[in-house]
Amino acid sequence: ETGVTQSPTHLIKTRGQQVTLRCSSQSGHNTVSWYQQALGQGPQFIFQYYREEENGRGNFPPRFSGLQFPNYSSELNVNALELDDSALYLCASSLYPNAGELFFGEGSRLTVL
Amino acid sequence: GIQVEQSPPDLILQEGANSTLRCNFSDSVNNLQWFHQNPWGQLINLFYIPSGTKQNGRLSATTVATERYSLLYISSSQTTDSGVYFCAVEGVDAGKSTFGDGTTLTVKP
């Protein structure tokens, strides 16, 4: 059974740039959720994707967008990067929405200079 | 939305000691999980426990859903138990999990 994988693991961008983070869900899971974790805080929900459509969104601006592909992998895109976007971005997969148990990848650590 | 409060925020123990971490939540939940975040940032699943009691080795957890709290017990602490422990809950009306701010555990040799 393949776990959740994320790429890249680390990246550095400058303010105003755009970034794309990628996530492959665990085998058999069709739902992907993205979280942002700032230093010293708990993860904050960004959005969830199910069957290639957004299925719930947290309190994040529209410059945070996502995609889910037919193989259930997902991308998180952030436009017009701001310094406060520096964080650990975590992807979680689950069997289906509201399925309960989330399984997380190792995260992508983004630094915005 | 649902509020999640974890206590204590920080806990320092000697190796071999026992500890109890608490998670309070403000509304009815469908799901509750406990995670340990390793030094590299990955969230490791400890328990999926919307209600009842579970045990896994030196760790056990109890959720009393009617009273809106969950407890994580760590017995005979080891230095490798150090790290941040998170509770995450999914409210009845929500399609997302809400995390607490975590408990940072330090186990000293």
Tab-separated table of C-alpha atoms in Angstrom:
chain	number	residue	atom	x	y	z
A	1	GLU	CA	0.000	0.000	0.000
A	2	THR	CA	1.481	3.328	-1.099
A	3	GLY	CA	1.243	6.162	1.387
A	4	VAL	CA	0.647	9.847	0.730
A	5	THR	CA	3.544	11.508	-1.054
A	6	GLN	CA	4.191	15.204	-1.533
A	7	SER	CA	6.608	17.204	-3.645
A	8	PRO	CA	8.708	19.197	-3.431
A	9	THR	CA	9.779	18.761	0.191
A	10	HIS	CA	11.359	22.193	0.443
A	11	LEU	CA	11.259	25.271	-1.735
A	12	ILE	CA	12.102	28.949	-1.593
A	13	LYS	CA	10.200	31.622	-3.503
A	14	THR	CA	10.140	35.392	-3.525
A	15	ARG	CA	7.183	37.604	-2.813
A	16	GLY	CA	4.801	37.899	-5.769
A	17	GLN	CA	5.791	34.594	-7.357
A	18	GLN	CA	3.534	31.603	-7.864
A	19	VAL	CA	4.010	28.078	-6.506
A	20	THR	CA	2.556	24.640	-7.236
A	21	LEU	CA	2.677	21.836	-4.682
A	22	ARG	CA	1.788	18.259	-5.537
A	23	CYS	CA	0.266	15.363	-3.649
A	24	SER	CA	-0.386	11.734	-4.485
A	25	SER	CA	-3.091	10.180	-2.363
A	26	GLN	CA	-2.855	6.834	-0.603
A	27	SER	CA	-3.883	3.887	-2.722
A	28	GLY	CA	-7.664	3.508	-2.771
A	29	HIS	CA	-8.345	7.004	-1.396
A	30	ASN	CA	-10.381	9.401	-3.543
A	31	THR	CA	-10.400	12.468	-1.293
A	32	VAL	CA	-7.563	14.908	-0.730
A	33	SER	CA	-7.436	17.725	1.802
A	34	TRP	CA	-4.816	20.469	2.068
A	35	TYR	CA	-3.676	22.152	5.252
A	36	GLN	CA	-1.352	25.045	6.042
A	37	GLN	CA	0.709	24.898	9.207
A	38	ALA	CA	2.465	28.057	10.353
A	39	LEU	CA	5.311	27.766	12.831
A	40	GLY	CA	4.095	26.912	16.315
A	41	GLN	CA	0.466	26.417	15.298
A	42	GLY	CA	-1.841	23.593	14.410
A	43	PRO	CA	-2.657	22.856	10.763
A	44	GLN	CA	-5.386	25.043	9.214
A	45	PHE	CA	-7.778	23.611	6.608
A	46	ILE	CA	-7.391	25.138	3.141
A	47	PHE	CA	-9.736	22.998	1.003
A	48	GLN	CA	-10.770	19.485	0.110
A	49	TYR	CA	-11.116	17.806	-3.280
A	50	TYR	CA	-13.395	14.888	-4.089
A	51	ARG	CA	-14.074	13.510	-7.566
A	52	GLU	CA	-12.066	16.349	-9.096
A	53	GLU	CA	-14.196	19.075	-7.524
A	54	GLU	CA	-13.673	21.330	-4.536
A	55	ASN	CA	-15.683	19.919	-1.645
A	56	GLY	CA	-15.273	22.490	1.097
A	57	ARG	CA	-12.972	25.417	1.701
A	58	GLY	CA	-11.485	27.089	4.728
A	59	ASN	CA	-10.838	30.766	5.313
A	60	PHE	CA	-8.218	31.273	2.600
A	61	PRO	CA	-8.251	33.850	-0.218
A	62	PRO	CA	-8.922	32.911	-3.870
A	63	ARG	CA	-5.225	33.071	-4.713
A	64	PHE	CA	-5.100	29.636	-3.071
A	65	SER	CA	-6.503	27.236	-5.644
A	66	GLY	CA	-6.342	23.554	-6.328
A	67	LEU	CA	-6.944	20.710	-8.702
A	68	GLN	CA	-7.637	17.029	-8.437
A	69	PHE	CA	-6.870	14.675	-11.278
A	70	PRO	CA	-8.650	11.468	-12.377
A	71	ASN	CA	-6.037	9.389	-10.512
A	72	TYR	CA	-6.987	11.357	-7.349
A	73	SER	CA	-3.649	13.136	-7.092
A	74	SER	CA	-3.901	16.835	-6.362
A	75	GLU	CA	-2.166	20.167	-6.731
A	76	LEU	CA	-2.205	23.251	-4.552
A	77	ASN	CA	-1.444	26.509	-6.331
A	78	VAL	CA	-0.712	29.772	-4.599
A	79	ASN	CA	-0.479	32.973	-6.630
A	80	ALA	CA	1.009	36.328	-5.674
A	81	LEU	CA	2.965	34.863	-2.777
A	82	GLU	CA	3.146	36.863	0.430
A	83	LEU	CA	5.644	36.571	3.273
A	84	ASP	CA	2.916	35.122	5.524
A	85	ASP	CA	2.483	32.214	3.106
A	86	SER	CA	5.699	30.774	4.500
A	87	ALA	CA	4.557	27.553	6.151
A	88	LEU	CA	4.453	23.789	6.019
A	89	TYR	CA	1.791	22.642	3.551
A	90	LEU	CA	0.313	19.266	4.383
A	91	CYS	CA	-1.746	17.012	2.183
A	92	ALA	CA	-4.045	14.362	3.627
A	93	SER	CA	-6.007	11.646	1.893
A	94	SER	CA	-9.045	9.712	3.041
A	95	LEU	CA	-11.280	6.986	1.644
A	96	TYR	CA	-14.035	9.517	0.915
A	97	PRO	CA	-15.314	12.811	2.377
A	98	ASN	CA	-16.305	12.556	6.027
A	99	ALA	CA	-14.664	9.124	6.083
A	100	GLY	CA	-12.936	10.034	9.255
A	101	GLU	CA	-9.372	8.875	9.258
A	102	LEU	CA	-6.910	11.178	7.535
A	103	PHE	CA	-3.474	10.062	6.378
A	104	PHE	CA	-0.856	12.766	5.885
A	105	GLY	CA	2.178	13.138	3.687
A	106	GLU	CA	5.494	14.546	4.873
A	107	GLY	CA	4.612	18.055	3.786
A	108	SER	CA	6.134	20.742	1.604
A	109	ARG	CA	7.975	23.479	3.458
A	110	LEU	CA	7.615	26.795	1.640
A	111	THR	CA	9.737	29.824	2.452
A	112	VAL	CA	8.779	33.158	0.902
A	113	LEU	CA	11.486	35.840	0.910
B	1	GLY	CA	-17.042	26.492	13.577
B	2	ILE	CA	-15.978	23.916	16.104
B	3	GLN	CA	-13.325	24.955	18.625
B	4	VAL	CA	-10.592	22.587	19.784
B	5	GLU	CA	-8.549	23.233	22.897
B	6	GLN	CA	-5.579	21.130	23.941
B	7	SER	CA	-3.895	21.111	27.313
B	8	PRO	CA	-1.331	21.483	28.600
B	9	PRO	CA	0.443	23.460	25.879
B	10	ASP	CA	3.830	22.231	27.083
B	11	LEU	CA	4.835	19.227	29.144
B	12	ILE	CA	8.291	18.229	30.356
B	13	LEU	CA	8.825	14.742	31.797
B	14	GLN	CA	11.605	12.486	32.935
B	15	GLU	CA	11.997	9.266	31.031
B	16	GLY	CA	9.778	6.591	32.529
B	17	ALA	CA	7.055	8.966	33.718
B	18	ASN	CA	3.417	8.792	32.651
B	19	SER	CA	1.430	11.646	31.124
B	20	THR	CA	-2.098	12.613	30.136
B	21	LEU	CA	-2.889	14.998	27.305
B	22	ARG	CA	-6.360	16.477	26.975
B	23	CYS	CA	-8.437	17.642	24.035
B	24	ASN	CA	-11.693	19.554	24.577
B	25	PHE	CA	-14.051	20.346	21.712
B	26	SER	CA	-17.005	22.660	21.539
B	27	ASP	CA	-19.581	20.647	19.581
B	28	SER	CA	-20.622	17.171	18.554
B	29	VAL	CA	-18.101	15.378	16.360
B	30	ASN	CA	-18.175	12.637	13.778
B	31	ASN	CA	-14.491	11.885	13.969
B	32	LEU	CA	-11.528	12.479	16.258
B	33	GLN	CA	-7.883	11.642	15.672
B	34	TRP	CA	-4.679	11.953	17.668
B	35	PHE	CA	-1.415	12.605	15.814
B	36	HIS	CA	2.247	12.854	16.721
B	37	GLN	CA	4.206	15.287	14.580
B	38	ASN	CA	7.745	14.096	14.011
B	39	PRO	CA	10.732	16.479	13.793
B	40	TRP	CA	10.440	16.515	10.000
B	41	GLY	CA	6.837	17.700	10.161
B	42	GLN	CA	4.956	14.556	9.219
B	43	LEU	CA	1.790	13.838	11.156
B	44	ILE	CA	1.820	10.255	12.350
B	45	ASN	CA	-1.557	8.666	13.082
B	46	LEU	CA	-1.835	7.484	16.670
B	47	PHE	CA	-5.549	6.857	17.121
B	48	TYR	CA	-8.783	7.265	15.244
B	49	ILE	CA	-11.197	7.435	18.163
B	50	PRO	CA	-14.547	9.244	17.795
B	51	SER	CA	-15.697	7.435	20.941
B	52	GLY	CA	-14.586	4.769	23.386
B	53	THR	CA	-11.139	3.577	24.406
B	54	LYS	CA	-8.246	2.171	22.393
B	55	GLN	CA	-4.772	1.014	23.311
B	56	ASN	CA	-1.612	0.574	21.295
B	57	GLY	CA	1.399	-0.460	23.303
B	58	ARG	CA	2.326	2.274	25.786
B	59	LEU	CA	-0.264	4.631	24.348
B	60	SER	CA	-3.976	4.635	24.944
B	61	ALA	CA	-6.793	7.063	24.246
B	62	THR	CA	-10.303	7.646	25.509
B	63	THR	CA	-12.986	9.831	23.962
B	64	VAL	CA	-16.126	10.752	25.872
B	65	ALA	CA	-18.145	12.272	23.060
B	66	THR	CA	-21.130	13.214	25.246
B	67	GLU	CA	-18.842	15.320	27.431
B	68	ARG	CA	-16.813	16.614	24.481
B	69	TYR	CA	-13.326	15.599	25.440
B	70	SER	CA	-10.622	13.101	24.622
B	71	LEU	CA	-7.555	12.003	26.570
B	72	LEU	CA	-4.275	10.585	25.322
B	73	TYR	CA	-2.267	8.581	27.851
B	74	ILE	CA	1.425	7.905	27.455
B	75	SER	CA	2.939	5.458	29.917
B	76	SER	CA	6.628	4.856	30.656
B	77	SER	CA	7.679	7.802	28.493
B	78	GLN	CA	10.727	7.472	26.269
B	79	THR	CA	12.835	10.238	24.725
B	80	THR	CA	11.490	9.210	21.323
B	81	ASP	CA	8.004	10.245	22.495
B	82	SER	CA	9.116	13.881	22.386
B	83	GLY	CA	7.372	16.079	19.860
B	84	VAL	CA	4.063	17.773	19.300
B	85	TYR	CA	0.794	15.910	19.797
B	86	PHE	CA	-2.293	17.123	17.957
B	87	CYS	CA	-5.937	16.367	18.347
B	88	ALA	CA	-8.118	16.858	15.232
B	89	VAL	CA	-11.898	16.703	15.174
B	90	GLU	CA	-14.476	16.734	12.426
B	91	GLY	CA	-17.732	18.371	13.424
B	92	VAL	CA	-21.088	16.877	12.478
B	93	ASP	CA	-21.770	19.628	9.940
B	94	ALA	CA	-18.250	19.994	8.641
B	95	GLY	CA	-16.393	18.212	5.881
B	96	LYS	CA	-13.061	19.092	7.381
B	97	SER	CA	-10.965	18.336	10.419
B	98	THR	CA	-10.122	21.127	12.848
B	99	PHE	CA	-6.878	20.881	14.788
B	100	GLY	CA	-5.981	22.096	18.225
B	101	ASP	CA	-2.765	24.017	18.804
B	102	GLY	CA	-1.031	20.923	20.103
B	103	THR	CA	0.828	19.818	23.210
B	104	THR	CA	4.613	19.935	23.016
B	105	LEU	CA	6.045	17.024	24.973
B	106	THR	CA	9.695	16.902	25.992
B	107	VAL	CA	10.973	13.699	27.589
B	108	LYS	CA	14.350	14.073	29.262
B	109	PRO	CA	16.737	11.124	29.765
